[in-house]
GROMACS .gro file of C-alpha atoms in nm:
model
  282
    1GLU     CA    1  -4.159  14.098   7.785
    2ASP     CA    2  -4.223  14.032   7.405
    3ASP     CA    3  -4.422  14.379   7.374
    4ILE     CA    4  -4.130  14.555   7.472
    5MET     CA    5  -3.896  14.353   7.231
    6THR     CA    6  -4.125  14.432   6.962
    7MET     CA    7  -4.075  14.820   7.060
    8MET     CA    8  -3.733  14.765   7.033
    9ARG     CA    9  -3.710  14.655   6.701
   10SER     CA   10  -3.938  14.891   6.557
   11PHE     CA   11  -3.743  15.165   6.678
   12GLN     CA   12  -3.421  15.006   6.533
   13LEU     CA   13  -3.587  14.988   6.207
   14ALA     CA   14  -3.750  15.325   6.240
   15ASN     CA   15  -3.425  15.473   6.285
   16LYS     CA   16  -3.265  15.252   6.005
   17HIS     CA   17  -3.582  15.434   5.777
   18GLN     CA   18  -3.492  15.723   5.903
   19ARG     CA   19  -3.115  15.715   5.824
   20LEU     CA   20  -3.142  15.615   5.512
   21SER     CA   21  -3.378  15.866   5.415
   22SER     CA   22  -3.105  16.098   5.524
   23LEU     CA   23  -2.868  15.955   5.369
   24LEU     CA   24  -3.121  15.960   5.001
   25LEU     CA   25  -3.150  16.312   5.080
   26LEU     CA   26  -2.748  16.384   5.104
   27LEU     CA   27  -2.689  16.184   4.792
   28PRO     CA   28  -2.758  16.506   4.501
   29THR     CA   29  -2.516  16.729   4.726
   30ALA     CA   30  -2.313  16.484   4.701
   31ALA     CA   31  -2.332  16.427   4.320
   32ARG     CA   32  -2.358  16.801   4.273
   33ALA     CA   33  -1.949  16.798   4.459
   34LEU     CA   34  -1.850  16.540   4.247
   35SER     CA   35  -1.949  16.685   3.962
   36THR     CA   36  -1.848  17.033   4.016
   37SER     CA   37  -1.532  16.839   4.105
   38SER     CA   38  -1.441  16.610   3.771
   39SER     CA   39  -1.559  16.914   3.556
   40SER     CA   40  -1.291  17.193   3.649
   41PRO     CA   41  -1.105  17.326   3.358
   42ALA     CA   42  -0.750  17.136   3.340
   43ILE     CA   43  -0.466  17.319   3.271
   44ILE     CA   44  -0.489  17.440   2.911
   45ASN     CA   45  -0.127  17.676   2.920
   46HIS     CA   46   0.122  17.524   3.103
   47LEU     CA   47   0.295  17.886   3.047
   48LEU     CA   48   0.070  18.110   3.163
   49HIS     CA   49   0.187  18.102   3.532
   50ARG     CA   50   0.531  18.015   3.445
   51PRO     CA   51   0.760  18.283   3.608
   52HIS     CA   52   1.022  18.253   3.327
   53LEU     CA   53   1.205  18.038   3.104
   54THR     CA   54   1.594  17.939   3.150
   55HIS     CA   55   1.644  17.863   2.756
   56SER     CA   56   1.560  18.092   2.442
   57TYR     CA   57   1.294  17.931   2.207
   58TYR     CA   58   1.251  18.004   1.836
   59ALA     CA   59   0.941  17.837   1.657
   60LEU     CA   60   1.001  17.679   1.284
   61ARG     CA   61   0.777  17.654   1.047
   62HIS     CA   62   0.859  17.372   0.838
   63GLY     CA   63   0.981  17.454   0.448
   64GLN     CA   64   0.736  17.446   0.147
   65SER     CA   65   0.568  17.082   0.160
   66LEU     CA   66   0.436  16.868  -0.178
   67ALA     CA   67   0.105  16.923  -0.006
   68ASN     CA   68   0.172  17.302   0.015
   69VAL     CA   69   0.257  17.271  -0.319
   70ALA     CA   70  -0.109  17.015  -0.391
   71LYS     CA   71  -0.297  17.240  -0.176
   72ILE     CA   72  -0.421  16.951   0.023
   73ILE     CA   73  -0.411  16.904   0.445
   74SER     CA   74  -0.237  16.655   0.563
   75SER     CA   75  -0.288  16.570   0.923
   76ASP     CA   76  -0.262  16.187   0.945
   77PRO     CA   77   0.044  16.092   1.134
   78GLN     CA   78  -0.017  15.728   0.921
   79ILE     CA   79   0.009  15.889   0.601
   80SER     CA   80   0.262  16.234   0.692
   81THR     CA   81   0.507  16.063   0.832
   82VAL     CA   82   0.590  15.881   0.511
   83GLN     CA   83   0.455  16.071   0.266
   84HIS     CA   84   0.424  16.479   0.155
   85GLY     CA   85   0.808  16.545   0.259
   86LEU     CA   86   0.934  16.893   0.110
   87SER     CA   87   0.932  17.065  -0.266
   88LYS     CA   88   1.242  17.142  -0.430
   89VAL     CA   89   1.131  17.509  -0.284
   90GLY     CA   90   1.099  17.369   0.003
   91GLN     CA   91   1.438  17.213   0.081
   92GLU     CA   92   1.626  17.505  -0.047
   93GLN     CA   93   1.390  17.753   0.193
   94ALA     CA   94   1.493  17.511   0.514
   95THR     CA   95   1.934  17.519   0.381
   96LEU     CA   96   1.844  17.918   0.408
   97ALA     CA   97   1.705  17.905   0.711
   98GLY     CA   98   2.000  17.685   0.900
   99SER     CA   99   2.245  17.920   0.697
  100SER     CA  100   2.079  18.209   0.802
  101PHE     CA  101   2.034  18.120   1.171
  102ALA     CA  102   2.399  17.964   1.218
  103LYS     CA  103   2.582  18.314   1.097
  104GLN     CA  104   2.294  18.505   1.369
  105TYR     CA  105   2.412  18.224   1.672
  106LEU     CA  106   2.798  18.313   1.585
  107ASN     CA  107   2.797  18.669   1.536
  108ALA     CA  108   2.624  18.706   1.859
  109ALA     CA  109   2.832  18.479   2.036
  110SER     CA  110   3.136  18.676   1.940
  111SER     CA  111   2.965  18.967   2.009
  112SER     CA  112   2.766  18.873   2.379
  113SER     CA  113   2.926  18.873   2.731
  114LYS     CA  114   3.025  18.596   2.882
  115ASN     CA  115   2.665  18.574   3.088
  116ASP     CA  116   2.514  18.580   2.725
  117ASN     CA  117   2.714  18.269   2.590
  118TYR     CA  118   2.506  17.973   2.476
  119LYS     CA  119   2.610  17.576   2.526
  120GLY     CA  120   2.471  17.527   2.178
  121VAL     CA  121   2.162  17.439   1.947
  122ALA     CA  122   1.904  17.195   2.055
  123ILE     CA  123   1.687  17.114   1.791
  124PHE     CA  124   1.359  16.969   1.841
  125SER     CA  125   1.110  16.837   1.550
  126SER     CA  126   0.789  16.683   1.499
  127ASP     CA  127   0.783  16.337   1.285
  128PHE     CA  128   0.611  16.428   1.026
  129THR     CA  129   0.795  16.421   0.674
  130ARG     CA  130   0.800  16.738   0.595
  131ALA     CA  131   0.911  16.911   0.951
  132ARG     CA  132   1.148  16.635   0.970
  133GLU     CA  133   1.350  16.741   0.617
  134THR     CA  134   1.345  17.052   0.751
  135ALA     CA  135   1.475  16.995   1.100
  136THR     CA  136   1.776  16.794   0.915
  137LEU     CA  137   1.885  17.090   0.651
  138PHE     CA  138   1.828  17.318   0.863
  139THR     CA  139   2.068  17.104   1.134
  140GLN     CA  140   2.358  17.025   0.857
  141GLN     CA  141   2.395  17.406   0.803
  142LEU     CA  142   2.499  17.475   1.183
  143GLN     CA  143   2.698  17.113   1.155
  144GLN     CA  144   2.948  17.302   0.883
  145LEU     CA  145   3.217  17.506   0.968
  146HIS     CA  146   3.177  17.900   0.967
  147ASN     CA  147   3.505  18.044   1.000
  148HIS     CA  148   3.626  17.791   1.182
  149GLN     CA  149   3.401  17.816   1.431
  150GLU     CA  150   3.154  17.518   1.516
  151ILE     CA  151   2.791  17.501   1.633
  152PRO     CA  152   2.780  17.246   1.871
  153ILE     CA  153   2.397  17.009   1.886
  154TYR     CA  154   2.191  16.908   2.132
  155THR     CA  155   2.287  16.529   2.118
  156ASN     CA  156   2.451  16.588   1.782
  157ASP     CA  157   2.107  16.552   1.599
  158ILE     CA  158   1.801  16.652   1.569
  159VAL     CA  159   1.512  16.495   1.845
  160LEU     CA  160   1.208  16.383   1.722
  161GLU     CA  161   0.881  16.483   1.919
  162THR     CA  162   0.521  16.391   1.874
  163ARG     CA  163   0.425  16.670   2.048
  164LEU     CA  164   0.512  16.874   1.760
  165ARG     CA  165   0.306  16.701   1.493
  166GLU     CA  166   0.046  16.891   1.309
  167ARG     CA  167  -0.268  16.962   1.451
  168TYR     CA  168  -0.533  16.680   1.348
  169PHE     CA  169  -0.791  16.775   1.115
  170GLY     CA  170  -1.001  16.484   1.128
  171GLU     CA  171  -1.224  16.403   0.823
  172LEU     CA  172  -1.102  16.762   0.654
  173ASN     CA  173  -0.768  16.562   0.618
  174GLY     CA  174  -0.661  16.497   0.275
  175GLY     CA  175  -0.943  16.771   0.110
  176PRO     CA  176  -0.842  17.132  -0.016
  177ASP     CA  177  -0.691  17.334   0.214
  178ASP     CA  178  -0.927  17.604   0.182
  179GLN     CA  179  -1.112  17.458   0.447
  180TYR     CA  180  -0.900  17.540   0.739
  181GLN     CA  181  -1.085  17.824   0.743
  182LYS     CA  182  -1.415  17.626   0.842
  183VAL     CA  183  -1.209  17.513   1.158
  184TRP     CA  184  -1.073  17.852   1.229
  185ASP     CA  185  -1.403  17.995   1.225
  186VAL     CA  186  -1.522  17.827   1.507
  187ASP     CA  187  -1.216  17.824   1.675
  188CYS     CA  188  -1.238  18.221   1.762
  189THR     CA  189  -1.582  18.153   1.993
  190ASN     CA  190  -1.477  17.803   2.110
  191PRO     CA  191  -1.126  17.665   2.095
  192ASN     CA  192  -1.235  17.337   2.250
  193HIS     CA  193  -1.423  17.221   1.977
  194ASP     CA  194  -1.444  16.913   1.777
  195GLU     CA  195  -1.624  16.993   1.467
  196PHE     CA  196  -1.508  16.793   1.185
  197GLY     CA  197  -1.309  16.569   1.420
  198VAL     CA  198  -1.046  16.787   1.450
  199GLU     CA  199  -0.825  16.836   1.749
  200ALA     CA  200  -0.925  17.101   1.963
  201ALA     CA  201  -0.739  17.434   1.948
  202ASN     CA  202  -0.698  17.422   2.321
  203CYS     CA  203  -0.563  17.082   2.322
  204VAL     CA  204  -0.284  17.153   2.065
  205LEU     CA  205  -0.183  17.452   2.317
  206GLU     CA  206  -0.205  17.220   2.591
  207ARG     CA  207   0.063  16.929   2.461
  208THR     CA  208   0.290  17.218   2.306
  209THR     CA  209   0.330  17.404   2.621
  210ARG     CA  210   0.363  17.111   2.822
  211LEU     CA  211   0.641  17.006   2.587
  212VAL     CA  212   0.799  17.386   2.646
  213THR     CA  213   0.781  17.333   3.008
  214GLU     CA  214   0.950  16.974   3.013
  215LEU     CA  215   1.190  17.103   2.774
  216ASP     CA  216   1.331  17.406   2.970
  217GLU     CA  217   1.356  17.144   3.275
  218LEU     CA  218   1.537  16.891   3.072
  219LEU     CA  219   1.822  17.083   2.937
  220SER     CA  220   1.877  17.266   3.253
  221SER     CA  221   1.913  16.937   3.395
  222CYS     CA  222   2.173  16.855   3.133
  223THR     CA  223   2.363  17.180   3.150
  224ALA     CA  224   2.355  17.134   3.533
  225ALA     CA  225   2.508  16.834   3.559
  226SER     CA  226   2.757  16.921   3.259
  227SER     CA  227   2.906  17.184   3.476
  228SER     CA  228   2.895  16.998   3.777
  229SER     CA  229   3.113  16.779   3.616
  230SER     CA  230   3.384  17.002   3.455
  231GLY     CA  231   3.366  17.236   3.767
  232GLY     CA  232   3.173  17.515   3.653
  233GLU     CA  233   2.953  17.715   3.825
  234GLU     CA  234   2.776  17.916   3.583
  235GLU     CA  235   2.457  17.737   3.401
  236GLN     CA  236   2.453  17.764   3.005
  237LYS     CA  237   2.179  17.808   2.818
  238TRP     CA  238   2.067  17.661   2.487
  239LYS     CA  239   1.895  17.829   2.203
  240VAL     CA  240   1.591  17.564   2.145
  241VAL     CA  241   1.465  17.545   1.818
  242LEU     CA  242   1.099  17.424   1.770
  243VAL     CA  243   1.032  17.235   1.405
  244ALA     CA  244   0.651  17.232   1.342
  245HIS     CA  245   0.370  17.325   1.147
  246GLY     CA  246   0.156  17.687   1.060
  247ASP     CA  247  -0.134  17.574   1.332
  248VAL     CA  248   0.089  17.387   1.548
  249LEU     CA  249   0.287  17.760   1.625
  250GLN     CA  250   0.042  17.984   1.590
  251ILE     CA  251  -0.116  17.781   1.875
  252MET     CA  252   0.182  17.764   2.062
  253GLN     CA  253   0.254  18.145   2.033
  254THR     CA  254  -0.055  18.210   2.230
  255GLY     CA  255   0.093  17.997   2.518
  256PHE     CA  256   0.400  18.237   2.491
  257LEU     CA  257   0.190  18.557   2.493
  258ARG     CA  258   0.027  18.412   2.833
  259HIS     CA  259  -0.306  18.375   2.661
  260GLU     CA  260  -0.572  18.196   2.883
  261ASP     CA  261  -0.662  17.964   2.571
  262ALA     CA  262  -0.644  17.910   2.200
  263ALA     CA  263  -0.858  18.133   2.079
  264ARG     CA  264  -0.689  18.430   1.898
  265HIS     CA  265  -0.439  18.200   1.779
  266ARG     CA  266  -0.536  18.339   1.413
  267SER     CA  267  -0.526  18.686   1.524
  268LEU     CA  268  -0.136  18.657   1.546
  269GLU     CA  269   0.157  18.754   1.236
  270HIS     CA  270   0.147  18.438   1.051
  271LEU     CA  271   0.450  18.222   1.004
  272GLU     CA  272   0.535  18.147   0.584
  273THR     CA  273   0.699  17.842   0.532
  274ALA     CA  274   1.031  17.782   0.666
  275THR     CA  275   1.032  18.117   0.848
  276ILE     CA  276   1.190  18.137   1.244
  277ARG     CA  277   1.059  18.309   1.510
  278GLU     CA  278   1.188  18.380   1.843
  279LEU     CA  279   0.913  18.327   2.103
  280ILE     CA  280   0.946  18.523   2.386
  281LEU     CA  281   0.726  18.428   2.725
  282ASN     CA  282   0.551  18.756   2.737
   0.00000   0.00000   0.00000
């Protein structure tokens, strides 16, 4: 009987070793599967497969700033949210951009069909000083009466949005602006790079296109609620002005063009200071 019990324990122990060996053999396969799963690319361009956008979008680069005049890179939020506002030229540029946009808006409103009518203008801005001042001057022009016509402004003010901040340029921040080219030269071959401690171009593309999709849903829900309360059936649209920075807006444009990444952002037509450009989903 003792011999039988000993044989049974040996058999159970052998089975345990066999099962353990089998598990050890499976570990590399499981590890590879886990690694593949965790390294799957996240969404880079949230507009890539977006069928359409309800509202109309415009990119507005800030006016000439004191950093532009000094020819330095200003991308650190701790500095740029309190310093490097608009120069005198930049203030004039922002005012002119607002006046021009207001006239175009009202001319289009008076000549378009009912289906093309817009509820007003929604202005979202980077909280960097140069962008914030640009958005304020731009909005002031829209809020003035033009031939006794008023342009409604979403929330009656600009809305600050950190996802429109300038791309962070790491150790190049505060240095001469001719150093931008060092970053752009790498962007075109590797939009995920963070050389010099910069924010990757694809990270900028992700945050800005995600913002656009969220704004489209937010503004649609607001207009739907407004139409419902007033008994209206037709969904009204907003003209959405995004006030930001050169690199950010160049990269955002690749999103509207449905590029898979931000590698080609420097191949697009450059946005000069206080230039406004309509962004159309390609």
